[in-house]
PDB file of C-alpha atoms in Angstrom:
ATOM      1  CA  MET A 944      90.222  53.891 -71.955  1.00 91.00           C
ATOM      2  CA  LYS A 945      87.714  52.203 -74.091  1.00 96.00           C
ATOM      3  CA  VAL A 946      85.977  49.072 -72.590  1.00 97.00           C
ATOM      4  CA  VAL A 947      83.240  46.732 -73.937  1.00 97.00           C
ATOM      5  CA  ILE A 948      80.330  46.322 -71.342  1.00 97.00           C
ATOM      6  CA  GLN A 949      77.985  43.488 -71.470  1.00 97.00           C
ATOM      7  CA  THR A 950      74.703  43.280 -69.542  1.00 96.00           C
ATOM      8  CA  VAL A 951      72.141  40.602 -68.951  1.00 96.00           C
ATOM      9  CA  LEU A 952      69.048  42.110 -67.505  1.00 95.00           C
ATOM     10  CA  ASN A 953      65.704  40.522 -66.485  1.00 95.00           C
ATOM     11  CA  PHE A 954      62.611  42.933 -67.097  1.00 92.00           C
ATOM     12  CA  GLU A 955      59.561  41.242 -65.640  1.00 91.00           C
ATOM     13  CA  GLY A 956      60.665  37.685 -66.986  1.00 90.00           C
ATOM     14  CA  CYS A 957      62.072  38.827 -70.172  1.00 92.00           C
ATOM     15  CA  ARG A 958      65.890  38.417 -70.276  1.00 94.00           C
ATOM     16  CA  GLY A 959      67.821  40.762 -72.534  1.00 93.00           C
ATOM     17  CA  TYR A 960      71.541  40.829 -73.455  1.00 95.00           C
ATOM     18  CA  ARG A 961      73.163  44.186 -74.553  1.00 95.00           C
ATOM     19  CA  SER A 962      76.738  45.080 -75.446  1.00 96.00           C
ATOM     20  CA  GLY A 963      78.233  48.430 -76.033  1.00 96.00           C
ATOM     21  CA  GLU A 964      81.628  50.180 -76.185  1.00 97.00           C
ATOM     22  CA  PHE A 965      82.102  52.913 -73.648  1.00 97.00           C
ATOM     23  CA  HIS A 966      84.837  55.548 -72.779  1.00 97.00           C
ATOM     24  CA  VAL A 967      86.060  55.444 -69.093  1.00 96.00           C
ATOM     25  CA  ARG A 968      88.296  58.317 -67.848  1.00 95.00           C
ATOM     26  CA  ASP A 969      92.059  57.059 -67.762  1.00 95.00           C
ATOM     27  CA  ILE A 970      92.709  58.464 -64.236  1.00 95.00           C
ATOM     28  CA  ASP A 971      89.631  56.809 -62.801  1.00 94.00           C
ATOM     29  CA  PHE A 972      90.564  53.542 -64.661  1.00 94.00           C
ATOM     30  CA  LYS A 973      94.098  53.530 -63.240  1.00 95.00           C
ATOM     31  CA  ALA A 974      92.843  54.116 -59.772  1.00 95.00           C
ATOM     32  CA  ASP A 975      90.334  51.359 -59.684  1.00 95.00           C
ATOM     33  CA  ALA A 976      89.253  49.750 -62.956  1.00 95.00           C
ATOM     34  CA  ASN A 977      86.450  47.677 -61.662  1.00 94.00           C
ATOM     35  CA  PHE A 978      84.795  50.517 -59.870  1.00 94.00           C
ATOM     36  CA  ALA A 979      85.329  53.049 -62.652  1.00 95.00           C
ATOM     37  CA  VAL A 980      83.809  50.653 -65.232  1.00 96.00           C
ATOM     38  CA  SER A 981      80.970  49.852 -62.744  1.00 96.00           C
ATOM     39  CA  ILE A 982      79.877  53.535 -62.615  1.00 95.00           C
ATOM     40  CA  VAL A 983      79.617  53.737 -66.422  1.00 96.00           C
ATOM     41  CA  ALA A 984      77.745  50.231 -66.472  1.00 96.00           C
ATOM     42  CA  TYR A 985      75.279  51.639 -63.812  1.00 96.00           C
ATOM     43  CA  GLU A 986      74.501  54.683 -65.862  1.00 95.00           C
ATOM     44  CA  TRP A 987      73.964  52.657 -68.994  1.00 95.00           C
ATOM     45  CA  ILE A 988      71.729  50.217 -66.938  1.00 95.00           C
ATOM     46  CA  GLN A 989      69.588  53.150 -65.716  1.00 94.00           C
ATOM     47  CA  GLN A 990      69.341  54.379 -69.412  1.00 94.00           C
ATOM     48  CA  GLN A 991      68.035  50.865 -70.341  1.00 93.00           C
ATOM     49  CA  TRP A 992      65.597  50.787 -67.496  1.00 92.00           C
ATOM     50  CA  ARG A 993      64.178  54.116 -68.444  1.00 92.00           C
ATOM     51  CA  GLU A 994      63.918  53.005 -72.205  1.00 92.00           C
ATOM     52  CA  THR A 995      61.787  49.992 -71.156  1.00 89.00           C
ATOM     53  CA  GLY A 996      59.374  52.016 -69.301  1.00 90.00           C
ATOM     54  CA  CYS A 997      60.801  51.804 -65.790  1.00 89.00           C
ATOM     55  CA  ARG A 998      59.563  48.274 -65.229  1.00 90.00           C
ATOM     56  CA  ASP A 999      60.818  45.909 -62.540  1.00 91.00           C
ATOM     57  CA  MET A1000      64.330  44.917 -63.429  1.00 92.00           C
ATOM     58  CA  VAL A1001      66.866  42.412 -62.038  1.00 94.00           C
ATOM     59  CA  ILE A1002      70.650  42.832 -62.919  1.00 95.00           C
ATOM     60  CA  GLU A1003      71.648  39.265 -63.728  1.00 96.00           C
ATOM     61  CA  LYS A1004      75.168  39.699 -65.068  1.00 96.00           C
ATOM     62  CA  VAL A1005      77.517  42.628 -65.904  1.00 97.00           C
ATOM     63  CA  THR A1006      80.931  42.080 -67.432  1.00 97.00           C
ATOM     64  CA  TRP A1007      83.543  44.280 -69.103  1.00 96.00           C
ATOM     65  CA  ASN A1008      85.801  43.038 -71.950  1.00 95.00           C
ATOM     66  CA  GLU A1009      84.210  39.531 -71.584  1.00 91.00           C
ATOM     67  CA  GLU A1010      86.310  38.477 -68.684  1.00 92.00           C
ATOM     68  CA  ASN A1011      85.844  40.896 -65.799  1.00 95.00           C
ATOM     69  CA  ASP A1012      82.666  40.296 -63.716  1.00 96.00           C
ATOM     70  CA  ILE A1013      81.472  43.392 -62.064  1.00 96.00           C
ATOM     71  CA  THR A1014      77.876  42.304 -61.308  1.00 95.00           C
ATOM     72  CA  GLU A1015      78.126  42.788 -57.445  1.00 95.00           C
ATOM     73  CA  ASP A1016      79.959  46.052 -57.769  1.00 94.00           C
ATOM     74  CA  VAL A1017      77.102  47.520 -60.103  1.00 95.00           C
ATOM     75  CA  LYS A1018      74.387  46.131 -57.739  1.00 94.00           C
ATOM     76  CA  LEU A1019      76.136  48.174 -54.692  1.00 93.00           C
ATOM     77  CA  ILE A1020      76.097  51.445 -56.549  1.00 91.00           C
ATOM     78  CA  SER A1021      73.087  53.797 -55.533  1.00 80.00           C
ATOM     79  CA  PRO A1022      72.742  57.381 -56.367  1.00 76.00           C
ATOM     80  CA  ILE A1023      73.659  60.074 -53.795  1.00 72.00           C
ATOM     81  CA  VAL A1024      70.683  62.389 -53.047  1.00 69.00           C
ATOM     82  CA  ARG A1025      71.606  65.535 -51.247  1.00 72.00           C
ATOM     83  CA  ASP A1026      69.004  66.603 -48.626  1.00 72.00           C
ATOM     84  CA  ASP A1027      69.688  70.289 -48.731  1.00 74.00           C
ATOM     85  CA  LEU A1028      66.056  71.414 -48.268  1.00 73.00           C
ATOM     86  CA  PRO A1029      65.329  74.065 -45.649  1.00 77.00           C
ATOM     87  CA  PHE A1030      62.658  72.077 -44.000  1.00 69.00           C
TER      88      PHE A1030
END
């Protein structure tokens, strides 16, 4: 499934709007469309954050297909870090 994701991010007082078309796996989209798109949006936002030099960032708005607001869903996503060290 192809979706268009729009983001409004604030990097240290500089607001920026970006839009892009992304592919979401059909099986994930059918199970929970907002969550599946939120994962893709989160990964894209992390890429944008790295491109801007890892500056302080505030996620202001995230939508997909111009009508579905997933801002809060994206803000709740955090990476899973496995603690499998022997000490």
